[in-house]
XYZ file of N, CA and C in Angstrom:
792
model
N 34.826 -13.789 12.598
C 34.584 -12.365 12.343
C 35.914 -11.625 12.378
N 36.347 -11.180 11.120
C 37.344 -10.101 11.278
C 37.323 -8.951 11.987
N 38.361 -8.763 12.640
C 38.894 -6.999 13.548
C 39.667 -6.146 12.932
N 39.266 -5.413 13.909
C 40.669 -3.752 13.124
C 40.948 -3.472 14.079
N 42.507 -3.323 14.146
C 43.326 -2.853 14.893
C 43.749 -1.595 15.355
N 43.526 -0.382 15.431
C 43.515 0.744 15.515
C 44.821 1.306 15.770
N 45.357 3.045 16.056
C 46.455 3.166 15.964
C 46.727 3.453 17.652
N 46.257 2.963 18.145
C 46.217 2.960 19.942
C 46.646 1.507 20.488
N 46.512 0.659 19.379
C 46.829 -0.913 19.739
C 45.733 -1.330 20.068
N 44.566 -0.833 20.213
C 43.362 -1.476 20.856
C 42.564 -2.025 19.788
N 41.808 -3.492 19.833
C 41.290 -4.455 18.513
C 39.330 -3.863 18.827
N 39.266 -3.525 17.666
C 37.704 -3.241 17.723
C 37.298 -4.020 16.805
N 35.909 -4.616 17.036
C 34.934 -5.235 16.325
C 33.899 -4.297 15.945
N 33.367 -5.116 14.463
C 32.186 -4.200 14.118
C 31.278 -4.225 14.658
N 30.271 -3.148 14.673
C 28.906 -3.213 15.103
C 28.083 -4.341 15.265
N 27.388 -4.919 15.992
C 26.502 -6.025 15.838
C 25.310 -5.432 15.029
N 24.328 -6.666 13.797
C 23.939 -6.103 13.059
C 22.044 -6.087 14.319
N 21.741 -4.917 13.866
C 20.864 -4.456 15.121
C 19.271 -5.088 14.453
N 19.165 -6.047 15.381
C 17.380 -7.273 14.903
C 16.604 -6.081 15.090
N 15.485 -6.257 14.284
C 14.176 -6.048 14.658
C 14.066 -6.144 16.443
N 13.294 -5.111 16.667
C 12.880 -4.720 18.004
C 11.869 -4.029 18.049
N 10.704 -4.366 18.684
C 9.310 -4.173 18.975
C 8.948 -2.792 19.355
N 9.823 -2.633 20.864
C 9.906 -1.519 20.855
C 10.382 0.036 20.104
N 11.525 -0.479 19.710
C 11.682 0.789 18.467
C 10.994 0.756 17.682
N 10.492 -0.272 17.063
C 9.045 -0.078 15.803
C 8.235 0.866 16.071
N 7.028 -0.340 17.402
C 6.032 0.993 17.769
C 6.566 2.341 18.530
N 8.182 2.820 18.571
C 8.191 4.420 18.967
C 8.355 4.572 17.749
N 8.551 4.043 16.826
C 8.540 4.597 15.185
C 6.890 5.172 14.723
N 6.562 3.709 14.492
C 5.037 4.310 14.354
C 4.433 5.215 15.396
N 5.099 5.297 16.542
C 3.991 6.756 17.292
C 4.190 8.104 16.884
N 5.853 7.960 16.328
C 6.234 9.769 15.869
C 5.674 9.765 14.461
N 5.272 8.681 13.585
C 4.809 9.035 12.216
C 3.023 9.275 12.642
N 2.546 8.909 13.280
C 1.375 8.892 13.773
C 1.100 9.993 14.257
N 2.001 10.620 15.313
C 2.014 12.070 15.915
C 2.226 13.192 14.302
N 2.978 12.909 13.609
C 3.168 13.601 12.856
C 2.000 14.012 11.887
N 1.555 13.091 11.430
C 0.248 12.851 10.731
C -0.651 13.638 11.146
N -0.906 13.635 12.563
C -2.051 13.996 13.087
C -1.833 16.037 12.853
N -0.725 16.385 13.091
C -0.729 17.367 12.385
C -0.699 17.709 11.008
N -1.403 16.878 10.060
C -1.272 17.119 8.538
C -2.651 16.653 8.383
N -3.447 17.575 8.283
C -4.793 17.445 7.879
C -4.907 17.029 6.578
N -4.219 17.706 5.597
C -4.344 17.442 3.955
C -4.050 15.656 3.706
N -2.875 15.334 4.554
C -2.533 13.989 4.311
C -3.936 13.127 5.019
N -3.903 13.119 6.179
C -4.959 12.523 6.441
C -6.478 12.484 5.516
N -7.019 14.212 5.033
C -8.042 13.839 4.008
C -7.737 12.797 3.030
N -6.777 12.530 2.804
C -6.226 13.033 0.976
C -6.206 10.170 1.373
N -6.160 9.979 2.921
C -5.936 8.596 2.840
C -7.280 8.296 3.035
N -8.063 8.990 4.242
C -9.396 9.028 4.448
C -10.201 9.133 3.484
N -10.218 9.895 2.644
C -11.337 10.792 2.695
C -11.852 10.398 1.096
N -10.259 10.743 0.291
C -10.808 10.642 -0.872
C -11.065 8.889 -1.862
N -10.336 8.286 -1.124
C -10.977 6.498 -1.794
C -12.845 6.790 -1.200
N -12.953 7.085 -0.268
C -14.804 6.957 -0.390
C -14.996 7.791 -1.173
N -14.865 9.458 -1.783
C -15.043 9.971 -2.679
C -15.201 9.872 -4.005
N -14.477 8.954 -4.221
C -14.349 8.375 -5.364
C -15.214 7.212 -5.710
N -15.414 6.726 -4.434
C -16.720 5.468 -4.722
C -18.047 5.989 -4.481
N -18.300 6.925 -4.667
C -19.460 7.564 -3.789
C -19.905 8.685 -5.448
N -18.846 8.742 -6.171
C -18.515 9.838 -7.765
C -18.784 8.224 -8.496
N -18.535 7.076 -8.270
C -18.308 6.625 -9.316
C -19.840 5.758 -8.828
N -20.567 5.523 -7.864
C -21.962 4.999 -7.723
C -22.628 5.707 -8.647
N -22.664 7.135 -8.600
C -23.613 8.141 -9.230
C -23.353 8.300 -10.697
N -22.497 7.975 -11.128
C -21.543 7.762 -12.327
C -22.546 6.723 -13.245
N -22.427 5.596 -12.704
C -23.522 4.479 -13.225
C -24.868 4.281 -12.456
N -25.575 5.872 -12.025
C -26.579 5.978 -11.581
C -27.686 4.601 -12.603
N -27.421 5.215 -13.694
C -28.775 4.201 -14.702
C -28.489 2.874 -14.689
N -27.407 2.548 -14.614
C -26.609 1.257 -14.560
C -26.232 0.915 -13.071
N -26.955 0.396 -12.354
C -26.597 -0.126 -10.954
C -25.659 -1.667 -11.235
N -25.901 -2.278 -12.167
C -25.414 -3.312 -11.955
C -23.888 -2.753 -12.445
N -23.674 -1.948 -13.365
C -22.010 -1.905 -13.559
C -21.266 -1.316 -12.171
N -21.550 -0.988 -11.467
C -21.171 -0.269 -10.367
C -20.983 -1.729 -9.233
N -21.674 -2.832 -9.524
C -21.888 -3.823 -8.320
C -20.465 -4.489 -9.623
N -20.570 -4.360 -10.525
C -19.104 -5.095 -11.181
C -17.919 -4.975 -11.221
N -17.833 -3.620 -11.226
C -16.672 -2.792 -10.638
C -16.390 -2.310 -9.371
N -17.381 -2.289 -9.336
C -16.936 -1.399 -7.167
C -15.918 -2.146 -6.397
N -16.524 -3.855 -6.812
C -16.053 -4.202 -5.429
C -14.200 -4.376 -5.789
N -13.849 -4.318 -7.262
C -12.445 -4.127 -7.712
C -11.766 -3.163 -7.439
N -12.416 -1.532 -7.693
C -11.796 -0.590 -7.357
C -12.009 -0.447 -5.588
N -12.387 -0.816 -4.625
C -12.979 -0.646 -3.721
C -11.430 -1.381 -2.989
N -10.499 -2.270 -3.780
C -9.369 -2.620 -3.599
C -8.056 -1.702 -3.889
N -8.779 -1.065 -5.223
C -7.536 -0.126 -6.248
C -6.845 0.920 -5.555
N -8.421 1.529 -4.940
C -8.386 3.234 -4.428
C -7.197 3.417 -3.306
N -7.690 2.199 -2.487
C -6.927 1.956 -0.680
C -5.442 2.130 -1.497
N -4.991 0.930 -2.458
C -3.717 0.721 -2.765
C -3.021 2.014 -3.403
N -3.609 2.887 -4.023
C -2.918 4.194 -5.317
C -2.678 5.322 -4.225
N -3.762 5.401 -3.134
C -3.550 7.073 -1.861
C -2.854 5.998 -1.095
N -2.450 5.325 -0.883
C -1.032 4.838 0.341
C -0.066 4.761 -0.348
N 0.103 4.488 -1.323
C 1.420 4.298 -2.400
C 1.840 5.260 -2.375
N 0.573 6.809 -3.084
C 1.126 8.046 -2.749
C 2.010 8.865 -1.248
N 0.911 8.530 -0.928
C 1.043 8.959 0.681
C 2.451 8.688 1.140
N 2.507 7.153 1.151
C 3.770 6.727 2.169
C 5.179 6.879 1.604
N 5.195 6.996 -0.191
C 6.285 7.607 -1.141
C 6.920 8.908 -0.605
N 5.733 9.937 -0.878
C 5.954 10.863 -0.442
C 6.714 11.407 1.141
N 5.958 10.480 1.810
C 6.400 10.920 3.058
C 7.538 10.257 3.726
N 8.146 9.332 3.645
C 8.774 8.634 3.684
C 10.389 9.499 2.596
N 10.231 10.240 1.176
C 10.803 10.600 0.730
C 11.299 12.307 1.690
N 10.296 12.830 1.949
C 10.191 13.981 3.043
C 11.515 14.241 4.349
N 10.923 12.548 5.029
C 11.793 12.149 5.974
C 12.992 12.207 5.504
N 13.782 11.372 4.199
C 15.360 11.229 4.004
C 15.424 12.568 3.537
N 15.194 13.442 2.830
C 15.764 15.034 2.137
C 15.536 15.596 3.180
N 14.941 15.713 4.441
C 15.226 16.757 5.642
C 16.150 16.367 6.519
N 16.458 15.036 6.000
C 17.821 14.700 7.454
C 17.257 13.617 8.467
N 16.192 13.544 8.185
C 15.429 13.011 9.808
C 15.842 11.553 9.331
N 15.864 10.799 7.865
C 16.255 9.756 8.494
C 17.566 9.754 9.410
N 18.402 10.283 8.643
C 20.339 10.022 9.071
C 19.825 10.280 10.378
N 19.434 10.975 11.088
C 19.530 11.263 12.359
C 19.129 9.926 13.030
N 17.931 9.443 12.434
C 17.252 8.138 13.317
C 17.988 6.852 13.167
N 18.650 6.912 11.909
C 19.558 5.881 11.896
C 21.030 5.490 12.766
N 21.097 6.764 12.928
C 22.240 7.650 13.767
C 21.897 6.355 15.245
N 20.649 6.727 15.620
C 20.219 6.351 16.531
C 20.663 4.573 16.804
N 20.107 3.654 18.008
C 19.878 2.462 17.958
C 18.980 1.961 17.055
N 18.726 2.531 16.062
C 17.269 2.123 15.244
C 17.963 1.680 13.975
N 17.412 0.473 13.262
C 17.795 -0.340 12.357
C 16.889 -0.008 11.036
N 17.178 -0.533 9.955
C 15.977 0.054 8.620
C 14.832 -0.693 8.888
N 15.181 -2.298 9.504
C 13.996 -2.848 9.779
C 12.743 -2.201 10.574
N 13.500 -1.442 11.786
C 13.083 -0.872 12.982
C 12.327 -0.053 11.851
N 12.724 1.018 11.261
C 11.938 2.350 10.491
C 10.784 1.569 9.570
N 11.378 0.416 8.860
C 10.431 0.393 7.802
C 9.513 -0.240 8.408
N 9.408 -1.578 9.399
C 8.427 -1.797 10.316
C 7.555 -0.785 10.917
N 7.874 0.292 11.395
C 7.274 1.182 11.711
C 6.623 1.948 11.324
N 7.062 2.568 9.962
C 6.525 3.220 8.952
C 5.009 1.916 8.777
N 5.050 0.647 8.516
C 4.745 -0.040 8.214
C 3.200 0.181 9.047
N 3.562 -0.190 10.534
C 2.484 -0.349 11.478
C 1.977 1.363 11.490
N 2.549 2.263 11.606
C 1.489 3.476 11.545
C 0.636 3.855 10.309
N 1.067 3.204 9.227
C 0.453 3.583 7.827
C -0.519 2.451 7.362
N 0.204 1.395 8.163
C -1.243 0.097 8.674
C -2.341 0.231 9.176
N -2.096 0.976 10.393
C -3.058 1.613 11.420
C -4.281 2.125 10.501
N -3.314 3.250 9.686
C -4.149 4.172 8.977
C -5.123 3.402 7.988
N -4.532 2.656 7.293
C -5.321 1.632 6.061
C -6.332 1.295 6.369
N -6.159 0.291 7.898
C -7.239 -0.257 8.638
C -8.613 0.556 8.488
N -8.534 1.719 9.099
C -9.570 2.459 9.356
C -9.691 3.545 7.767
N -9.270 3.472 6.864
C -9.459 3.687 5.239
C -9.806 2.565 5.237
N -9.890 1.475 5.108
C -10.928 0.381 4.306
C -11.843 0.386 4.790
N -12.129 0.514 6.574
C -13.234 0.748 7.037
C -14.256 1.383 6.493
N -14.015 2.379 6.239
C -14.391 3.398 5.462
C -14.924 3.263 4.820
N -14.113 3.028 3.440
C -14.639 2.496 2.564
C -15.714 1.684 2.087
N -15.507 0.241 2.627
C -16.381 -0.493 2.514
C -17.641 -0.312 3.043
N -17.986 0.142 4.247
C -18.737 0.307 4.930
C -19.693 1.438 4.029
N -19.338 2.204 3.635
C -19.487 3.352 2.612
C -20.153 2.486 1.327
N -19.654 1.726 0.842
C -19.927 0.668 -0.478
C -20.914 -0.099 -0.157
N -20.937 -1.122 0.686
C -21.927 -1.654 1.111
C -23.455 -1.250 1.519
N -23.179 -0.515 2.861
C -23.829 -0.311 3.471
C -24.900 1.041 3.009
N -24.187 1.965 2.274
C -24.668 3.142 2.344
C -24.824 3.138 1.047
N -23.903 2.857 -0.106
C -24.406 3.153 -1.730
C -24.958 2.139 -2.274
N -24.868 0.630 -1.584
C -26.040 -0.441 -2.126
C -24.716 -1.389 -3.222
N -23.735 -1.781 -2.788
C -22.703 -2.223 -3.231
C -23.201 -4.076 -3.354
N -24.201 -4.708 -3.896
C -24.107 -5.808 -4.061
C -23.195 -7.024 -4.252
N -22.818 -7.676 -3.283
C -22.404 -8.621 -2.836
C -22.876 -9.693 -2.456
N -22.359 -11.114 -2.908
C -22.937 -12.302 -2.762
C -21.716 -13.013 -1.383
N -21.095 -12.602 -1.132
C -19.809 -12.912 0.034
C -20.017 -12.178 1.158
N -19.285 -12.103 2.409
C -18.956 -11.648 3.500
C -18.235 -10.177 3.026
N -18.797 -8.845 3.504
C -18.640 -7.678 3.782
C -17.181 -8.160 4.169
N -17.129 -8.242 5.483
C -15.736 -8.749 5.801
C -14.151 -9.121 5.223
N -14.564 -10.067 4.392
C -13.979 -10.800 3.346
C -13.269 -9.700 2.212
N -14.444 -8.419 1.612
C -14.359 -7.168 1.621
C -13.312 -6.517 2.136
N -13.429 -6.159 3.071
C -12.610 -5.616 4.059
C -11.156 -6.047 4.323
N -11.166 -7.332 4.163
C -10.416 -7.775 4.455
C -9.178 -7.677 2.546
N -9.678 -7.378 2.453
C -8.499 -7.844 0.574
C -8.568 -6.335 1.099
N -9.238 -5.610 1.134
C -8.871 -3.690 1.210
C -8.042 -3.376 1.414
N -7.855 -4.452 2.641
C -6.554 -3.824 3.775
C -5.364 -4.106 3.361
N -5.769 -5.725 2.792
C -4.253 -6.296 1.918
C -3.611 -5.150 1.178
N -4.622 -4.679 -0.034
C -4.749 -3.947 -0.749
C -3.766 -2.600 -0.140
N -4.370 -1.661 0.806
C -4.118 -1.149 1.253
C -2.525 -1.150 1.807
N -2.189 -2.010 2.568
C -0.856 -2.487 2.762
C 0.377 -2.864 1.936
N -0.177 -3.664 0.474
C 0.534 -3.214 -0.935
C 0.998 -2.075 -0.932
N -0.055 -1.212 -1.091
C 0.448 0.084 -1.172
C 1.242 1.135 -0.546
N 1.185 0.517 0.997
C 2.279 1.312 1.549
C 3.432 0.965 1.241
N 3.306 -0.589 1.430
C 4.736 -1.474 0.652
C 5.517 -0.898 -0.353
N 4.631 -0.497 -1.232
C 5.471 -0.386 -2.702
C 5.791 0.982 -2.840
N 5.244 1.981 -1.919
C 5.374 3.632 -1.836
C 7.330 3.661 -0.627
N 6.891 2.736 0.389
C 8.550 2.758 0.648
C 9.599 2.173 -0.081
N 9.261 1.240 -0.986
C 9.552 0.942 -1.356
C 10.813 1.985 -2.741
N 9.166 2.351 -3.448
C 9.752 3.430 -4.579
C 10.520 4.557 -4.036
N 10.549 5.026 -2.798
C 10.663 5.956 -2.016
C 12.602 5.673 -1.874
N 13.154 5.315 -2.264
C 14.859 4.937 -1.716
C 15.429 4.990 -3.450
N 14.088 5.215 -4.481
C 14.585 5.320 -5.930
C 14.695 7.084 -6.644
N 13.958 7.522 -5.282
C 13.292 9.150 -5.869
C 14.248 10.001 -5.146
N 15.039 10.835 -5.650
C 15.312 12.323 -5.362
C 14.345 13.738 -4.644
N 13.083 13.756 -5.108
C 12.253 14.678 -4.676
C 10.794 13.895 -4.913
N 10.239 14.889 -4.297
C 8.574 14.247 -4.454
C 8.149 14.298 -5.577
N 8.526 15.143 -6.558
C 7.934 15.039 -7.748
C 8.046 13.336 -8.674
N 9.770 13.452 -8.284
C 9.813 12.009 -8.766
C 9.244 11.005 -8.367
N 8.860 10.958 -6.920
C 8.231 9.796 -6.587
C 7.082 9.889 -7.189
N 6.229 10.990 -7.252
C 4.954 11.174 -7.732
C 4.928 10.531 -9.232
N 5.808 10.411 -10.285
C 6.383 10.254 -10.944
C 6.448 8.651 -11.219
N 6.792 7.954 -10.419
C 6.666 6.511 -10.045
C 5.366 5.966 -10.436
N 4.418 7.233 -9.768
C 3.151 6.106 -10.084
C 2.917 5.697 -11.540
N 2.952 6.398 -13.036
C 2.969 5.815 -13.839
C 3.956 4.474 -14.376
N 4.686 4.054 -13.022
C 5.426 3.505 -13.821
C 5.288 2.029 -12.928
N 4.889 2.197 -12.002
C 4.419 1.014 -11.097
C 2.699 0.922 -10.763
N 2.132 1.482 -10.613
C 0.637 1.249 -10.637
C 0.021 1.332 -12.072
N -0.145 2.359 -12.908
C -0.767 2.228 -14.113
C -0.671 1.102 -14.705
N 0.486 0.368 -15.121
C 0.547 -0.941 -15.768
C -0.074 -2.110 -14.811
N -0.219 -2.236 -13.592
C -1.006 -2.987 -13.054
C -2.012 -2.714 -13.445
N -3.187 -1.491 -13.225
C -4.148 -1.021 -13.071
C -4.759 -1.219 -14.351
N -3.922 -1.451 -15.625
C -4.723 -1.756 -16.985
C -4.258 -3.086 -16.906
N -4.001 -3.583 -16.490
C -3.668 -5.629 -16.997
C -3.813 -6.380 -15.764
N -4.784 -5.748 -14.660
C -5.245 -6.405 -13.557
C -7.192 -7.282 -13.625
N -7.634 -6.780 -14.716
C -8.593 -6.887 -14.769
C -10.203 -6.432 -14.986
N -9.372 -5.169 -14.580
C -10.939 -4.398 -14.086
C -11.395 -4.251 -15.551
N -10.698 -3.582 -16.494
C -11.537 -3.915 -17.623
C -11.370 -4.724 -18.739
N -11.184 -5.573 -18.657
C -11.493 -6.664 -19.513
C -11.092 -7.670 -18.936
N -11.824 -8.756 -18.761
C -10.878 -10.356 -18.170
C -9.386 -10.522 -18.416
N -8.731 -11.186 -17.843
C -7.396 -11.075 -18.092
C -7.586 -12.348 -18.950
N -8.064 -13.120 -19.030
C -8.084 -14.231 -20.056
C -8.512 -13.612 -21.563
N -8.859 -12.948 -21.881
C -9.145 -12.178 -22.632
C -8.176 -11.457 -23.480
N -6.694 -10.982 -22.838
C -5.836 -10.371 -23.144
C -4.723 -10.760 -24.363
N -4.067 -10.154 -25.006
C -2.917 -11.182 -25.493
C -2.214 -11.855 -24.485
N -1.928 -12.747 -24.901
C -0.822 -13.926 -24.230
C -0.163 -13.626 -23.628
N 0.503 -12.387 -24.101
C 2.140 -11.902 -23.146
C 1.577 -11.133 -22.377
N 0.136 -10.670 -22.093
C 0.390 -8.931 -21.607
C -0.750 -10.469 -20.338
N -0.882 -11.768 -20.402
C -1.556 -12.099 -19.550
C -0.675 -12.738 -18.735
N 0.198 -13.020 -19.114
C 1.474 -13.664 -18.411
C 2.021 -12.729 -17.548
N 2.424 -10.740 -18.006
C 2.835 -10.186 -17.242
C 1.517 -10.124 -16.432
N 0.746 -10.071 -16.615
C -0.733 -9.653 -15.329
C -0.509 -10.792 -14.163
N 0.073 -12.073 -14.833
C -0.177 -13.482 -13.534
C 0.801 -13.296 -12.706
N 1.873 -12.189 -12.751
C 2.755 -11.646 -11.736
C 2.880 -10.631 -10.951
N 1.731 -9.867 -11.369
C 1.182 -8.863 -10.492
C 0.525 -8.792 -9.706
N 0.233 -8.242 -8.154
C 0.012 -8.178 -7.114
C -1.717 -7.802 -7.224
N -1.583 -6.571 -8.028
C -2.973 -5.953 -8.212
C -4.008 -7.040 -9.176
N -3.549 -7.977 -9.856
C -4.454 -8.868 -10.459
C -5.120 -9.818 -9.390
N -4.215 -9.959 -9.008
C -5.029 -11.166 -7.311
C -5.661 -10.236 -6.176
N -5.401 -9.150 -6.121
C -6.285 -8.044 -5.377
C -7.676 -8.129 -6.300
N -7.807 -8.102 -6.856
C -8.952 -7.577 -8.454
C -9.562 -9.245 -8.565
N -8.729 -10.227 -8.548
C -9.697 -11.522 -7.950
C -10.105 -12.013 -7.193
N -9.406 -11.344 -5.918
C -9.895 -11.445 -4.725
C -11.180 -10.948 -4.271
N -11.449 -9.728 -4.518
C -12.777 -9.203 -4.555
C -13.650 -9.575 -5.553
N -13.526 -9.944 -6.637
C -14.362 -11.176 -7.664
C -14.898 -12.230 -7.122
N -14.046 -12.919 -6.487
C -14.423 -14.140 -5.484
C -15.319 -13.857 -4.388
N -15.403 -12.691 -4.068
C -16.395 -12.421 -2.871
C -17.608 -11.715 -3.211
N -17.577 -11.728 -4.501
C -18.925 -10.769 -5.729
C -19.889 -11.915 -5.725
N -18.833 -12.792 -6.232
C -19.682 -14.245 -6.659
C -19.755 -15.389 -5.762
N -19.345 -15.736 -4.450
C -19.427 -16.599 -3.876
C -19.761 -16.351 -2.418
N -20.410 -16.815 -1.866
C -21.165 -16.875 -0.301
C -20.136 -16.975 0.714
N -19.154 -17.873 -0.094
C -18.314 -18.682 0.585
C -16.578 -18.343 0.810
N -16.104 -18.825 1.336
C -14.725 -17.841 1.601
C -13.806 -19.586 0.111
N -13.454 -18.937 -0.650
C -12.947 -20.233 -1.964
C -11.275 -20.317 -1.483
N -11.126 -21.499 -2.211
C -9.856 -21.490 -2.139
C -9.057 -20.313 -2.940
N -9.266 -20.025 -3.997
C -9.320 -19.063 -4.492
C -8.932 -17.759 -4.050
N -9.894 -17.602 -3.007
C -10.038 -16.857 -2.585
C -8.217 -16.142 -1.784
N -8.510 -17.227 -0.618
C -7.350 -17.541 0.223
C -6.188 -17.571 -0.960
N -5.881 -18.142 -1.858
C -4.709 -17.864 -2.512
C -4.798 -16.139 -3.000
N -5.448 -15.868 -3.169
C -5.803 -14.826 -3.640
C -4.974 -13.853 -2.709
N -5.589 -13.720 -1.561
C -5.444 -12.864 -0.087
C -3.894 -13.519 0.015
N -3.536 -14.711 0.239
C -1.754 -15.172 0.212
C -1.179 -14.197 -0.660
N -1.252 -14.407 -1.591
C -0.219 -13.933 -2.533
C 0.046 -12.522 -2.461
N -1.350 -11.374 -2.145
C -1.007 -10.228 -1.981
C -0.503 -10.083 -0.395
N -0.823 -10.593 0.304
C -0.232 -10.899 1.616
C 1.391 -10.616 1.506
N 1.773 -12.076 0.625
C 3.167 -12.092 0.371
C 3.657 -10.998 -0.319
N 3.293 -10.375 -1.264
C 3.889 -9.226 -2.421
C 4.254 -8.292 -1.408
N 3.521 -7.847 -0.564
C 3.566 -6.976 0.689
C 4.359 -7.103 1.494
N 4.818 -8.232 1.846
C 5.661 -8.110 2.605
C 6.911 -8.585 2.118
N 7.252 -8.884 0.907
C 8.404 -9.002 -0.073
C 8.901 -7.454 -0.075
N 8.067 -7.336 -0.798
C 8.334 -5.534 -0.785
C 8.652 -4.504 0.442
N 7.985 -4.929 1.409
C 8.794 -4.147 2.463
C 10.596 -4.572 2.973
N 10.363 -6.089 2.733
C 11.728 -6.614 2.899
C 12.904 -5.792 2.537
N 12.405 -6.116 0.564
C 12.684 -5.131 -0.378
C 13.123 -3.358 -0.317
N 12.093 -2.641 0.941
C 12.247 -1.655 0.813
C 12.969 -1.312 2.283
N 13.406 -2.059 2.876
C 14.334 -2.237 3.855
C 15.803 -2.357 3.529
N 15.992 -3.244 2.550
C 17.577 -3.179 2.267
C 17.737 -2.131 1.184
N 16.817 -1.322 0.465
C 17.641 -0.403 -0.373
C 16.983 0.597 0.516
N 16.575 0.949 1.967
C 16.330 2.708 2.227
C 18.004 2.758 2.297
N 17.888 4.121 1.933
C 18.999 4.831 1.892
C 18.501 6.375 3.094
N 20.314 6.630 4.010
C 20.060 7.720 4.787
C 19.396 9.023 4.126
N 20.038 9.081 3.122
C 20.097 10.956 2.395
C 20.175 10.401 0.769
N 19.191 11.637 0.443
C 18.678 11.394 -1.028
C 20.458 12.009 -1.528
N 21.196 11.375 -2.818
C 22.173 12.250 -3.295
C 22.256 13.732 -4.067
């Protein structure tokens, strides 16, 4: 390891590069958590409106129950992923243009430390949004399923966690909120039409199925397919839940080495 010599004669070394630490995470996630809790709009807007939307789109195919049991359980993945993407873009963009990151960075706290954190409080939140959700789908609008509710629940959250992923992610590319807002056509929409929901992806041209077999949201969108049609937890399945597993946490990796302190 190289030194610098200073004009005092005294040899300084650089900083040690600062690991992941548990504790600074969860005091990360408690001040985004505290914060939250004073933002009613944000909280509706993760809560509130993915069941809204499944609850508009049951009544939607009132005459048609079965298109609603074909689609639900896809968008029932989509919704969790598009309001955290928003959400955590935004807020996360909030934090660097007021200063508050530089300050925290300032601190003993590492990007890992923030984006972990960001990570587990906007996790927290997902958790109890898929809850929601599903429970809402199933239970209450008559969401037909041949799989484990659970199983359900469980791709939501994946789902869900994508989306915070890819909102800190976009969040170190945006200047203001508008731009991030801005993002979403340019990272969700093209999933959201070549993931499946309407039309098989086998179905597609060639090239536009090749870009779909690299997208995150296509194995979200088969993941809940697999649990439409099968009793059983498939292999399928499990690759399914892997891969968005992995995208998720690529992407936070991802959105760890490019946060930046202060928007330019």
């Amino acid at each position: 390891m190289s030194t610098t010599t200073t004009t005092t004669g005294t040899t300084a070394t650089p900083a040690p590069t600062r690991a992941l630490n548990a504790s600074r995470t969860t005091a990360t996630a408690a001040r985004v958590l505290r914060q939250l809790r004073h933002d009613p709009r944000t909280i509706a807007l993760m809560l509130v409106i993915p069941c809204l939307m499944l609850f508009l789109l049951r009544y939607v195919f009132d005459g048609s129950p079965r298109t609603f049991d074909n689609i639900g359980a896809s968008l029932l993945g989509i919704f969790p992923l598009i309001t955290m993407f928003l959400v955590t873009s935004i807020a996360t963009l909030r934090e660097r243009t007021s200063g508050t990151l530089e300050r925290l960075l300032a601190m003993p706290l590492g990007k890992g430390d923030l984006i972990a954190g960001y990570a587990l409080a906007f996790g927290t939140l997902a958790i109890i949004q898929s809850a929601l959700a599903t429970g809402l789908a199933v239970w209450f609008l008559g969401l037909d399923v041949t799989g484990s509710p659970w199983l359900l629940l469980l791709v939501a959250l994946l789902d869900a966690l994508l989306g915070t992923a890819l909102g800190l992610f976009v969040s170190a590319f945006a200047a203001s909120e508008f731009q991030a807002v801005q993002f979403m056509p340019a990272v969700i929409f093209p999933q959201l039409l070549l993931c499946g929901l309407f039309t098989p992806r086998s179905n597609m041209h060639p090239a536009l199925e090749a870009i779909s077999d690299v997208l995150p949201m296509s194995y979200a969108v088969d993941g809940m397919n697999e649990v439409l049609k099968h009793t059983d937890m498939t292999a399928n399945f499990i690759r399914d839940a892997l891969i968005v597993a992995g995208c998720a946490l690529l992407v936070l990796g991802l959105g760890a080495a490019t946060l930046r302190r202060r928007t330019t």
